[in-house]
Amino acid sequence: MSKGIKAMFNTGGHGKPASIGLLLARLFAGGFLFVAHGLPKALDFSKIVQTFPDPFTLTPQHSLYAVLAAEVAAALCVALGFFTRVAAVPLAVHTGISAVYLQIIKNKATLHAPELEVMCLYTGLFLLLAFAGPGRMSVDHLISK
């Protein structure tokens, strides 16, 4: 396995307690984002696309496709610990943009708005996973052996 590929699957060399913490972070962040946000959007695509925000002046349809790639595919990868570092980066970007654009700019949310807090927590968790890796209890760890 080449160095670059091996680095992608690097689980960070964490001990058992840290790996359990990273497993919980992956399951909560990836799992909740998938179940609470990605799956409902995927199942009701035709209705949601009509009113979907478009922060980058693409079309609402293209913006929704990008969000679904993050909230479905990348969130599942993070939850499983598969390509965790790679999958966590677009999720951190997506949730960060959601916090800034949708909550602060569009909805004029204050720092105490629950939606803003949730998006900031997601962003922090995905940044943690991007830097720390998935831990030993992950598909990445099995691949890296």
Coordinates of C-alpha atoms in Angstrom, one line a residue:
M1 CA 0.0 0.0 0.0
S2 CA 1.5 3.4 -1.0
K3 CA 2.2 6.1 1.7
G4 CA -0.6 8.3 0.5
I5 CA -3.2 5.6 0.6
K6 CA -1.9 4.4 3.9
A7 CA -2.2 8.0 5.3
M8 CA -5.8 8.1 4.3
F9 CA -6.6 5.1 6.4
N10 CA -4.4 6.2 9.4
T11 CA -6.5 5.7 12.5
G12 CA -4.3 7.9 14.6
G13 CA -2.7 5.3 16.9
H14 CA -5.2 6.0 19.7
G15 CA -5.6 3.7 22.8
K16 CA -8.8 1.9 23.6
P17 CA -10.5 4.7 25.7
A18 CA -9.8 7.3 23.0
S19 CA -11.0 4.9 20.3
I20 CA -14.3 4.4 22.2
G21 CA -14.7 8.2 22.3
L22 CA -14.0 8.6 18.6
L23 CA -16.4 5.7 17.9
L24 CA -19.1 7.5 19.8
A25 CA -18.3 10.8 18.1
R26 CA -18.5 9.1 14.7
L27 CA -21.8 7.3 15.4
F28 CA -23.5 10.4 16.9
A29 CA -22.2 12.9 14.4
G30 CA -22.5 10.8 11.2
G31 CA -25.5 8.8 12.4
F32 CA -27.6 11.8 13.5
L33 CA -26.7 13.8 10.4
F34 CA -27.7 10.9 8.2
V35 CA -31.0 10.1 10.0
A36 CA -32.2 13.6 10.9
H37 CA -31.0 15.5 7.8
G38 CA -29.8 13.4 4.9
L39 CA -32.4 10.6 4.8
P40 CA -35.5 13.0 5.0
K41 CA -34.0 15.1 2.2
A42 CA -33.3 12.1 0.0
L43 CA -36.8 10.6 0.6
D44 CA -38.6 13.9 -0.2
F45 CA -36.2 15.3 -2.9
S46 CA -38.8 16.6 -5.3
K47 CA -40.6 18.6 -2.7
I48 CA -37.5 19.9 -0.9
V49 CA -35.7 21.0 -4.1
Q50 CA -38.4 23.6 -4.8
T51 CA -37.5 25.7 -1.8
F52 CA -33.9 24.6 -1.2
P53 CA -31.4 27.5 -0.5
D54 CA -28.7 28.1 -3.0
P55 CA -25.8 29.9 -1.3
F56 CA -23.3 29.5 -4.3
T57 CA -25.7 30.6 -7.1
L58 CA -25.8 27.1 -8.6
T59 CA -29.3 25.8 -9.0
P60 CA -31.3 24.6 -6.0
Q61 CA -31.1 21.1 -7.5
H62 CA -27.3 21.1 -7.7
S63 CA -27.0 22.5 -4.2
L64 CA -29.3 19.8 -2.9
Y65 CA -27.3 17.1 -4.7
A66 CA -24.1 18.4 -3.0
V67 CA -25.8 18.5 0.4
L68 CA -27.1 14.9 -0.2
A69 CA -23.6 13.7 -1.1
A70 CA -22.4 15.1 2.3
E71 CA -25.4 14.2 4.5
V72 CA -26.0 10.7 3.1
A73 CA -22.7 9.3 1.6
A74 CA -20.1 11.1 3.7
A75 CA -22.2 10.8 6.9
L76 CA -22.5 7.1 6.5
C77 CA -18.7 6.8 5.8
V78 CA -18.0 8.7 9.0
A79 CA -20.4 6.6 11.0
L80 CA -18.8 3.4 9.7
G81 CA -15.3 4.8 10.1
F82 CA -14.6 4.3 6.3
F83 CA -12.5 7.0 4.6
T84 CA -13.2 8.9 7.8
R85 CA -10.7 11.7 7.5
V86 CA -11.6 12.3 3.8
A87 CA -15.4 12.2 4.5
A88 CA -15.2 14.4 7.6
V89 CA -13.8 17.4 5.6
P90 CA -16.8 18.0 3.3
L91 CA -19.1 17.5 6.3
A92 CA -17.2 20.1 8.3
V93 CA -17.4 22.5 5.4
H94 CA -21.1 21.8 4.8
T95 CA -22.1 22.2 8.4
G96 CA -19.9 25.3 8.8
I97 CA -21.5 26.9 5.7
S98 CA -24.9 25.9 7.0
A99 CA -24.1 27.6 10.3
V100 CA -22.9 30.8 8.8
Y101 CA -25.1 31.2 5.7
L102 CA -28.4 29.7 6.7
Q103 CA -28.4 30.5 10.4
I104 CA -26.6 33.8 10.7
I105 CA -26.9 35.5 7.3
K106 CA -30.3 34.2 6.1
N107 CA -32.2 33.6 9.4
K108 CA -30.4 36.3 11.5
A109 CA -29.9 33.8 14.2
T110 CA -28.2 34.8 17.5
L111 CA -25.5 32.8 19.1
H112 CA -28.1 31.2 21.4
A113 CA -30.3 29.9 18.5
P114 CA -30.6 26.1 18.8
E115 CA -30.2 25.5 15.1
L116 CA -26.9 27.5 15.1
E117 CA -25.6 25.6 18.1
V118 CA -26.3 22.2 16.5
M119 CA -24.6 23.2 13.2
C120 CA -21.6 24.5 15.2
L121 CA -21.4 21.2 17.2
Y122 CA -21.5 19.2 14.0
T123 CA -18.8 21.3 12.5
G124 CA -16.6 20.8 15.6
L125 CA -17.2 17.1 15.7
F126 CA -16.3 16.6 12.0
L127 CA -13.2 18.8 12.4
L128 CA -12.2 16.6 15.4
L129 CA -12.6 13.4 13.3
A130 CA -10.8 15.0 10.3
F131 CA -7.7 15.7 12.5
A132 CA -7.9 12.8 15.0
G133 CA -9.0 10.0 12.7
P134 CA -11.6 7.3 13.4
G135 CA -9.8 5.4 16.1
R136 CA -9.2 1.6 16.3
M137 CA -12.9 0.6 16.1
S138 CA -13.4 1.5 12.4
V139 CA -13.3 0.1 8.9
D140 CA -10.2 2.3 8.3
H141 CA -8.3 0.5 11.1
L142 CA -9.1 -2.9 9.5
I143 CA -7.9 -1.7 6.1
S144 CA -4.7 -0.2 7.5
K145 CA -3.6 -3.5 9.0

